[in-house]
Amino acid sequence: VELTKGFQLRDARPVDCPALTTIVRTSSAYAGPYRVMVAPLAIDVAYLAANPTRVCADDQDVAVGFASLLLPGRGDAGEAGLDYMFVDDRWQRRGIGRALLADVVAIGERLGVRRIHIVSHPPAEPFYLSVGAVHVGEVAPAGRITWTRPLLRLDMT
Ligand SMILES: CC(C)(COP(=O)(O)OP(=O)(O)OC[C@H]1O[C@@H](n2cnc3c(N)ncnc32)[C@H](O)[C@@H]1OP(=O)(O)O)[C@@H](O)C(=O)NCCC(=O)NCCS
């Protein structure tokens, strides 16, 4: 997957934490009733240490999107969960999400992951379907998340 000129994929660093947290909390895909899900979330140094996290950075090295894996995630050995998958509102629909997802998939593969489970934000499902994920079910509302979410699966071939 090729990225637009000036952007690069790299590991997330402690210095990225405020930008990543802002991307999550300001995402317009989580406006209105969905805001309660992202409002308390914060990406901190402990999170980065525990979860493989890759960012897409612009030509000033500022993060404009990121993706991370939960290891182990849902399911059995060799299976992971996609945790965060966000692109800043201003930079969506330019292929950054696709590039980031391919990048964390490759990292998972090197760690022996063969399947990634994705609990999708409902409006993001077309994105995951477009990159080869398969809809396998629904996740019921729980806690502050009062809506049903699609469950998808991405198998490495
Ligand atoms: C989901 C998200 C990460 C996708 O990132 P992106 O950089 O915009 O996606 P890409 O440009 O790589 O899109 C790849 C393909 O996915 C599909 N796609 C992406 N966004 C879509 C949308 N809103 N509606 C329909 N299809 C979409 C398209 O097929 C697209 O290819 P195309 O632009 O050539 O048609 C981004 O929209 C986002 O951050 N959303 C808000 C946060 C969120 O909901 N994250 C998911 C949490 S589970």
PDB file of C-alpha atoms and ligand atoms in Angstrom:
ATOM      1  CA  VAL A   1       0.000   0.000   0.000  1.00  0.00           C
ATOM      2  CA  GLU A   2       1.504   3.339  -1.013  1.00  0.00           C
ATOM      3  CA  LEU A   3       1.158   6.462   1.090  1.00  0.00           C
ATOM      4  CA  THR A   4       0.747   9.993  -0.172  1.00  0.00           C
ATOM      5  CA  LYS A   5       4.051  11.834  -0.514  1.00  0.00           C
ATOM      6  CA  GLY A   6       5.237  13.483   2.701  1.00  0.00           C
ATOM      7  CA  PHE A   7       3.589  10.925   4.981  1.00  0.00           C
ATOM      8  CA  GLN A   8       5.317   8.038   6.680  1.00  0.00           C
ATOM      9  CA  LEU A   9       4.395   5.102   8.866  1.00  0.00           C
ATOM     10  CA  ARG A  10       6.386   4.580  12.061  1.00  0.00           C
ATOM     11  CA  ASP A  11       6.068   3.267  15.612  1.00  0.00           C
ATOM     12  CA  ALA A  12       4.115   5.489  17.991  1.00  0.00           C
ATOM     13  CA  ARG A  13       6.319   7.367  20.457  1.00  0.00           C
ATOM     14  CA  PRO A  14       5.558   8.890  23.872  1.00  0.00           C
ATOM     15  CA  VAL A  15       5.608  12.346  22.270  1.00  0.00           C
ATOM     16  CA  ASP A  16       2.630  11.324  20.091  1.00  0.00           C
ATOM     17  CA  CYS A  17       0.307  10.630  23.037  1.00  0.00           C
ATOM     18  CA  PRO A  18      -1.427  14.047  23.145  1.00  0.00           C
ATOM     19  CA  ALA A  19      -1.998  14.079  19.364  1.00  0.00           C
ATOM     20  CA  LEU A  20      -3.358  10.527  19.347  1.00  0.00           C
ATOM     21  CA  THR A  21      -5.689  11.295  22.242  1.00  0.00           C
ATOM     22  CA  THR A  22      -6.935  14.404  20.438  1.00  0.00           C
ATOM     23  CA  ILE A  23      -7.584  12.480  17.215  1.00  0.00           C
ATOM     24  CA  VAL A  24      -9.740  10.002  19.138  1.00  0.00           C
ATOM     25  CA  ARG A  25     -11.642  12.520  21.219  1.00  0.00           C
ATOM     26  CA  THR A  26     -12.372  14.916  18.344  1.00  0.00           C
ATOM     27  CA  SER A  27     -13.302  12.313  15.725  1.00  0.00           C
ATOM     28  CA  SER A  28     -16.537  13.497  14.119  1.00  0.00           C
ATOM     29  CA  ALA A  29     -17.501   9.857  13.530  1.00  0.00           C
ATOM     30  CA  TYR A  30     -18.106   9.802  17.294  1.00  0.00           C
ATOM     31  CA  ALA A  31     -20.255  12.921  17.485  1.00  0.00           C
ATOM     32  CA  GLY A  32     -23.603  12.967  19.276  1.00  0.00           C
ATOM     33  CA  PRO A  33     -24.619   9.776  21.081  1.00  0.00           C
ATOM     34  CA  TYR A  34     -21.311   8.064  20.251  1.00  0.00           C
ATOM     35  CA  ARG A  35     -19.210  10.709  22.079  1.00  0.00           C
ATOM     36  CA  VAL A  36     -19.513   8.896  25.420  1.00  0.00           C
ATOM     37  CA  MET A  37     -17.372   6.114  24.011  1.00  0.00           C
ATOM     38  CA  VAL A  38     -14.331   8.235  23.150  1.00  0.00           C
ATOM     39  CA  ALA A  39     -14.565  11.041  25.718  1.00  0.00           C
ATOM     40  CA  PRO A  40     -12.751   9.157  28.526  1.00  0.00           C
ATOM     41  CA  LEU A  41     -10.154   7.493  26.279  1.00  0.00           C
ATOM     42  CA  ALA A  42      -6.506   8.537  26.508  1.00  0.00           C
ATOM     43  CA  ILE A  43      -3.470   7.061  24.814  1.00  0.00           C
ATOM     44  CA  ASP A  44      -0.590   7.151  27.269  1.00  0.00           C
ATOM     45  CA  VAL A  45       2.927   5.780  27.509  1.00  0.00           C
ATOM     46  CA  ALA A  46       1.743   2.633  29.316  1.00  0.00           C
ATOM     47  CA  TYR A  47      -0.692   1.954  26.469  1.00  0.00           C
ATOM     48  CA  LEU A  48       2.051   2.282  23.851  1.00  0.00           C
ATOM     49  CA  ALA A  49       4.336  -0.013  25.837  1.00  0.00           C
ATOM     50  CA  ALA A  50       1.646  -2.693  26.063  1.00  0.00           C
ATOM     51  CA  ASN A  51       0.163  -2.581  22.550  1.00  0.00           C
ATOM     52  CA  PRO A  52       1.885  -2.469  19.152  1.00  0.00           C
ATOM     53  CA  THR A  53       0.879   0.963  17.850  1.00  0.00           C
ATOM     54  CA  ARG A  54       1.777   2.462  14.471  1.00  0.00           C
ATOM     55  CA  VAL A  55       1.204   6.017  13.391  1.00  0.00           C
ATOM     56  CA  CYS A  56       1.000   7.828  10.095  1.00  0.00           C
ATOM     57  CA  ALA A  57       2.954  11.072  10.459  1.00  0.00           C
ATOM     58  CA  ASP A  58       2.909  14.125   8.214  1.00  0.00           C
ATOM     59  CA  ASP A  59       5.921  16.026   6.850  1.00  0.00           C
ATOM     60  CA  GLN A  60       6.323  17.770  10.249  1.00  0.00           C
ATOM     61  CA  ASP A  61       6.331  14.323  11.924  1.00  0.00           C
ATOM     62  CA  VAL A  62       2.929  15.062  13.497  1.00  0.00           C
ATOM     63  CA  ALA A  63       0.643  12.032  13.803  1.00  0.00           C
ATOM     64  CA  VAL A  64      -2.468  12.195  11.605  1.00  0.00           C
ATOM     65  CA  GLY A  65      -3.675   8.657  12.256  1.00  0.00           C
ATOM     66  CA  PHE A  66      -2.835   5.486  14.119  1.00  0.00           C
ATOM     67  CA  ALA A  67      -3.712   1.830  14.546  1.00  0.00           C
ATOM     68  CA  SER A  68      -2.976  -0.629  17.337  1.00  0.00           C
ATOM     69  CA  LEU A  69      -3.318  -4.307  18.144  1.00  0.00           C
ATOM     70  CA  LEU A  70      -4.463  -6.097  21.271  1.00  0.00           C
ATOM     71  CA  LEU A  71      -2.181  -9.061  21.854  1.00  0.00           C
ATOM     72  CA  PRO A  72      -3.541 -11.441  22.803  1.00  0.00           C
ATOM     73  CA  GLY A  73      -6.895 -10.278  21.635  1.00  0.00           C
ATOM     74  CA  ARG A  74     -10.182 -12.037  21.340  1.00  0.00           C
ATOM     75  CA  GLY A  75     -10.088 -15.678  20.415  1.00  0.00           C
ATOM     76  CA  ASP A  76      -7.321 -18.258  20.464  1.00  0.00           C
ATOM     77  CA  ALA A  77      -3.542 -18.263  20.174  1.00  0.00           C
ATOM     78  CA  GLY A  78      -2.521 -16.654  16.894  1.00  0.00           C
ATOM     79  CA  GLU A  79      -5.453 -14.264  17.087  1.00  0.00           C
ATOM     80  CA  ALA A  80      -5.417 -10.573  17.905  1.00  0.00           C
ATOM     81  CA  GLY A  81      -7.846  -7.730  18.210  1.00  0.00           C
ATOM     82  CA  LEU A  82      -7.719  -4.441  16.392  1.00  0.00           C
ATOM     83  CA  ASP A  83      -7.901  -1.870  19.166  1.00  0.00           C
ATOM     84  CA  TYR A  84      -7.576   1.683  17.838  1.00  0.00           C
ATOM     85  CA  MET A  85      -7.962   2.581  14.148  1.00  0.00           C
ATOM     86  CA  PHE A  86      -8.282   6.322  13.625  1.00  0.00           C
ATOM     87  CA  VAL A  87      -7.432   8.870  10.970  1.00  0.00           C
ATOM     88  CA  ASP A  88      -7.779  12.571  11.760  1.00  0.00           C
ATOM     89  CA  ASP A  89     -10.991  13.980  10.254  1.00  0.00           C
ATOM     90  CA  ARG A  90      -9.019  16.240   7.894  1.00  0.00           C
ATOM     91  CA  TRP A  91      -7.060  13.360   6.360  1.00  0.00           C
ATOM     92  CA  GLN A  92      -9.667  10.686   5.767  1.00  0.00           C
ATOM     93  CA  ARG A  93     -10.387   9.060   2.367  1.00  0.00           C
ATOM     94  CA  ARG A  94      -6.793   9.402   1.134  1.00  0.00           C
ATOM     95  CA  GLY A  95      -5.692   5.828   1.754  1.00  0.00           C
ATOM     96  CA  ILE A  96      -4.079   6.454   5.158  1.00  0.00           C
ATOM     97  CA  GLY A  97      -6.441   4.074   6.977  1.00  0.00           C
ATOM     98  CA  ARG A  98      -5.804   1.330   4.459  1.00  0.00           C
ATOM     99  CA  ALA A  99      -2.023   1.802   4.745  1.00  0.00           C
ATOM    100  CA  LEU A 100      -2.108   1.804   8.557  1.00  0.00           C
ATOM    101  CA  LEU A 101      -4.224  -1.313   8.712  1.00  0.00           C
ATOM    102  CA  ALA A 102      -1.924  -3.168   6.298  1.00  0.00           C
ATOM    103  CA  ASP A 103       1.003  -2.045   8.437  1.00  0.00           C
ATOM    104  CA  VAL A 104      -0.370  -3.396  11.749  1.00  0.00           C
ATOM    105  CA  VAL A 105      -1.463  -6.571   9.975  1.00  0.00           C
ATOM    106  CA  ALA A 106       2.136  -7.073   8.846  1.00  0.00           C
ATOM    107  CA  ILE A 107       3.373  -6.489  12.396  1.00  0.00           C
ATOM    108  CA  GLY A 108       0.845  -9.011  13.690  1.00  0.00           C
ATOM    109  CA  GLU A 109       1.950 -11.549  11.100  1.00  0.00           C
ATOM    110  CA  ARG A 110       5.553 -11.241  12.252  1.00  0.00           C
ATOM    111  CA  LEU A 111       4.309 -11.999  15.789  1.00  0.00           C
ATOM    112  CA  GLY A 112       2.454 -15.102  14.606  1.00  0.00           C
ATOM    113  CA  VAL A 113      -1.019 -13.597  14.329  1.00  0.00           C
ATOM    114  CA  ARG A 114      -3.192 -15.278  11.700  1.00  0.00           C
ATOM    115  CA  ARG A 115      -6.544 -13.665  12.419  1.00  0.00           C
ATOM    116  CA  ILE A 116      -7.598 -10.228  13.631  1.00  0.00           C
ATOM    117  CA  HIS A 117     -10.964  -9.595  15.257  1.00  0.00           C
ATOM    118  CA  ILE A 118     -12.505  -6.168  14.770  1.00  0.00           C
ATOM    119  CA  VAL A 119     -15.350  -4.689  16.793  1.00  0.00           C
ATOM    120  CA  SER A 120     -16.258  -1.970  14.340  1.00  0.00           C
ATOM    121  CA  HIS A 121     -17.677   1.444  14.942  1.00  0.00           C
ATOM    122  CA  PRO A 122     -20.901   1.068  12.903  1.00  0.00           C
ATOM    123  CA  PRO A 123     -20.051   3.805  10.333  1.00  0.00           C
ATOM    124  CA  ALA A 124     -16.564   2.295   9.793  1.00  0.00           C
ATOM    125  CA  GLU A 125     -17.805  -1.103   8.631  1.00  0.00           C
ATOM    126  CA  PRO A 126     -17.592  -0.257   4.885  1.00  0.00           C
ATOM    127  CA  PHE A 127     -13.912   0.585   5.409  1.00  0.00           C
ATOM    128  CA  TYR A 128     -13.159  -2.824   6.938  1.00  0.00           C
ATOM    129  CA  LEU A 129     -15.181  -4.654   4.284  1.00  0.00           C
ATOM    130  CA  SER A 130     -13.219  -2.799   1.605  1.00  0.00           C
ATOM    131  CA  VAL A 131      -9.928  -4.156   2.967  1.00  0.00           C
ATOM    132  CA  GLY A 132     -11.108  -7.759   3.027  1.00  0.00           C
ATOM    133  CA  ALA A 133     -12.618  -8.168   6.494  1.00  0.00           C
ATOM    134  CA  VAL A 134     -15.700 -10.360   6.789  1.00  0.00           C
ATOM    135  CA  HIS A 135     -18.784  -9.599   8.892  1.00  0.00           C
ATOM    136  CA  VAL A 136     -19.212 -12.457  11.384  1.00  0.00           C
ATOM    137  CA  GLY A 137     -21.701 -11.110  13.905  1.00  0.00           C
ATOM    138  CA  GLU A 138     -22.747  -8.362  16.256  1.00  0.00           C
ATOM    139  CA  VAL A 139     -21.492  -7.286  19.674  1.00  0.00           C
ATOM    140  CA  ALA A 140     -24.272  -6.401  22.102  1.00  0.00           C
ATOM    141  CA  PRO A 141     -24.342  -3.069  23.949  1.00  0.00           C
ATOM    142  CA  ALA A 142     -22.271  -3.043  27.148  1.00  0.00           C
ATOM    143  CA  GLY A 143     -21.695  -0.373  29.778  1.00  0.00           C
ATOM    144  CA  ARG A 144     -21.564   3.115  28.337  1.00  0.00           C
ATOM    145  CA  ILE A 145     -21.717   1.681  24.800  1.00  0.00           C
ATOM    146  CA  THR A 146     -25.474   1.523  24.318  1.00  0.00           C
ATOM    147  CA  TRP A 147     -25.438   0.521  20.642  1.00  0.00           C
ATOM    148  CA  THR A 148     -24.812  -2.738  18.784  1.00  0.00           C
ATOM    149  CA  ARG A 149     -21.505  -3.000  16.938  1.00  0.00           C
ATOM    150  CA  PRO A 150     -20.574  -5.172  13.938  1.00  0.00           C
ATOM    151  CA  LEU A 151     -17.976  -7.877  14.602  1.00  0.00           C
ATOM    152  CA  LEU A 152     -15.624  -8.548  11.706  1.00  0.00           C
ATOM    153  CA  ARG A 153     -12.722 -10.847  11.099  1.00  0.00           C
ATOM    154  CA  LEU A 154      -9.635 -10.414   8.961  1.00  0.00           C
ATOM    155  CA  ASP A 155      -7.751 -13.592   8.092  1.00  0.00           C
ATOM    156  CA  MET A 156      -4.152 -13.484   6.912  1.00  0.00           C
ATOM    157  CA  THR A 157      -3.625 -15.517   3.792  1.00  0.00           C
TER     158      THR A 157
HETATM  159  C1  LIG B   1     -12.347   4.207   9.369  1.00  0.00           C
HETATM  160  C2  LIG B   1     -11.153   5.102   9.043  1.00  0.00           C
HETATM  161  C3  LIG B   1      -9.987   4.728   9.923  1.00  0.00           C
HETATM  162  C4  LIG B   1     -10.771   4.878   7.553  1.00  0.00           C
HETATM  163  O1  LIG B   1      -9.601   5.635   7.281  1.00  0.00           O
HETATM  164  P1  LIG B   1      -9.400   6.396   5.890  1.00  0.00           P
HETATM  165  O2  LIG B   1      -8.004   6.865   5.806  1.00  0.00           O
HETATM  166  O3  LIG B   1     -10.461   7.408   5.748  1.00  0.00           O
HETATM  167  O4  LIG B   1      -9.680   5.212   4.867  1.00  0.00           O
HETATM  168  P2  LIG B   1      -9.040   5.001   3.389  1.00  0.00           P
HETATM  169  O5  LIG B   1      -8.936   6.321   2.704  1.00  0.00           O
HETATM  170  O6  LIG B   1      -7.807   4.195   3.505  1.00  0.00           O
HETATM  171  O7  LIG B   1     -10.209   4.160   2.717  1.00  0.00           O
HETATM  172  C5  LIG B   1      -9.990   2.895   2.154  1.00  0.00           C
HETATM  173  C6  LIG B   1     -11.307   2.402   1.571  1.00  0.00           C
HETATM  174  O8  LIG B   1     -12.245   2.169   2.622  1.00  0.00           O
HETATM  175  C7  LIG B   1     -13.564   2.500   2.151  1.00  0.00           C
HETATM  176  N1  LIG B   1     -14.075   3.598   2.970  1.00  0.00           N
HETATM  177  C8  LIG B   1     -13.373   4.413   3.793  1.00  0.00           C
HETATM  178  N2  LIG B   1     -14.192   5.288   4.421  1.00  0.00           N
HETATM  179  C9  LIG B   1     -15.427   5.006   3.974  1.00  0.00           C
HETATM  180  C10 LIG B   1     -16.709   5.550   4.234  1.00  0.00           C
HETATM  181  N3  LIG B   1     -16.898   6.570   5.098  1.00  0.00           N
HETATM  182  N4  LIG B   1     -17.793   5.050   3.577  1.00  0.00           N
HETATM  183  C11 LIG B   1     -17.639   4.047   2.696  1.00  0.00           C
HETATM  184  N5  LIG B   1     -16.439   3.473   2.412  1.00  0.00           N
HETATM  185  C12 LIG B   1     -15.366   3.947   3.038  1.00  0.00           C
HETATM  186  C13 LIG B   1     -13.422   2.912   0.701  1.00  0.00           C
HETATM  187  O9  LIG B   1     -13.572   1.750  -0.097  1.00  0.00           O
HETATM  188  C14 LIG B   1     -11.990   3.403   0.666  1.00  0.00           C
HETATM  189  O10 LIG B   1     -11.420   3.345  -0.604  1.00  0.00           O
HETATM  190  P3  LIG B   1     -11.675   4.594  -1.617  1.00  0.00           P
HETATM  191  O11 LIG B   1     -11.483   5.868  -0.869  1.00  0.00           O
HETATM  192  O12 LIG B   1     -10.646   4.352  -2.672  1.00  0.00           O
HETATM  193  O13 LIG B   1     -13.083   4.422  -2.091  1.00  0.00           O
HETATM  194  C15 LIG B   1     -11.511   6.587   9.192  1.00  0.00           C
HETATM  195  O14 LIG B   1     -12.655   6.858   8.465  1.00  0.00           O
HETATM  196  C16 LIG B   1     -11.725   7.002  10.634  1.00  0.00           C
HETATM  197  O15 LIG B   1     -10.779   7.328  11.354  1.00  0.00           O
HETATM  198  N6  LIG B   1     -12.986   7.050  11.071  1.00  0.00           N
HETATM  199  C17 LIG B   1     -13.324   7.548  12.388  1.00  0.00           C
HETATM  200  C18 LIG B   1     -12.841   6.663  13.508  1.00  0.00           C
HETATM  201  C19 LIG B   1     -13.400   5.273  13.387  1.00  0.00           C
HETATM  202  O16 LIG B   1     -14.588   5.055  13.285  1.00  0.00           O
HETATM  203  N7  LIG B   1     -12.494   4.303  13.439  1.00  0.00           N
HETATM  204  C20 LIG B   1     -12.852   2.908  13.437  1.00  0.00           C
HETATM  205  C21 LIG B   1     -12.993   2.456  14.830  1.00  0.00           C
HETATM  206  S1  LIG B   1     -13.539   0.747  14.894  1.00  0.00           S
END
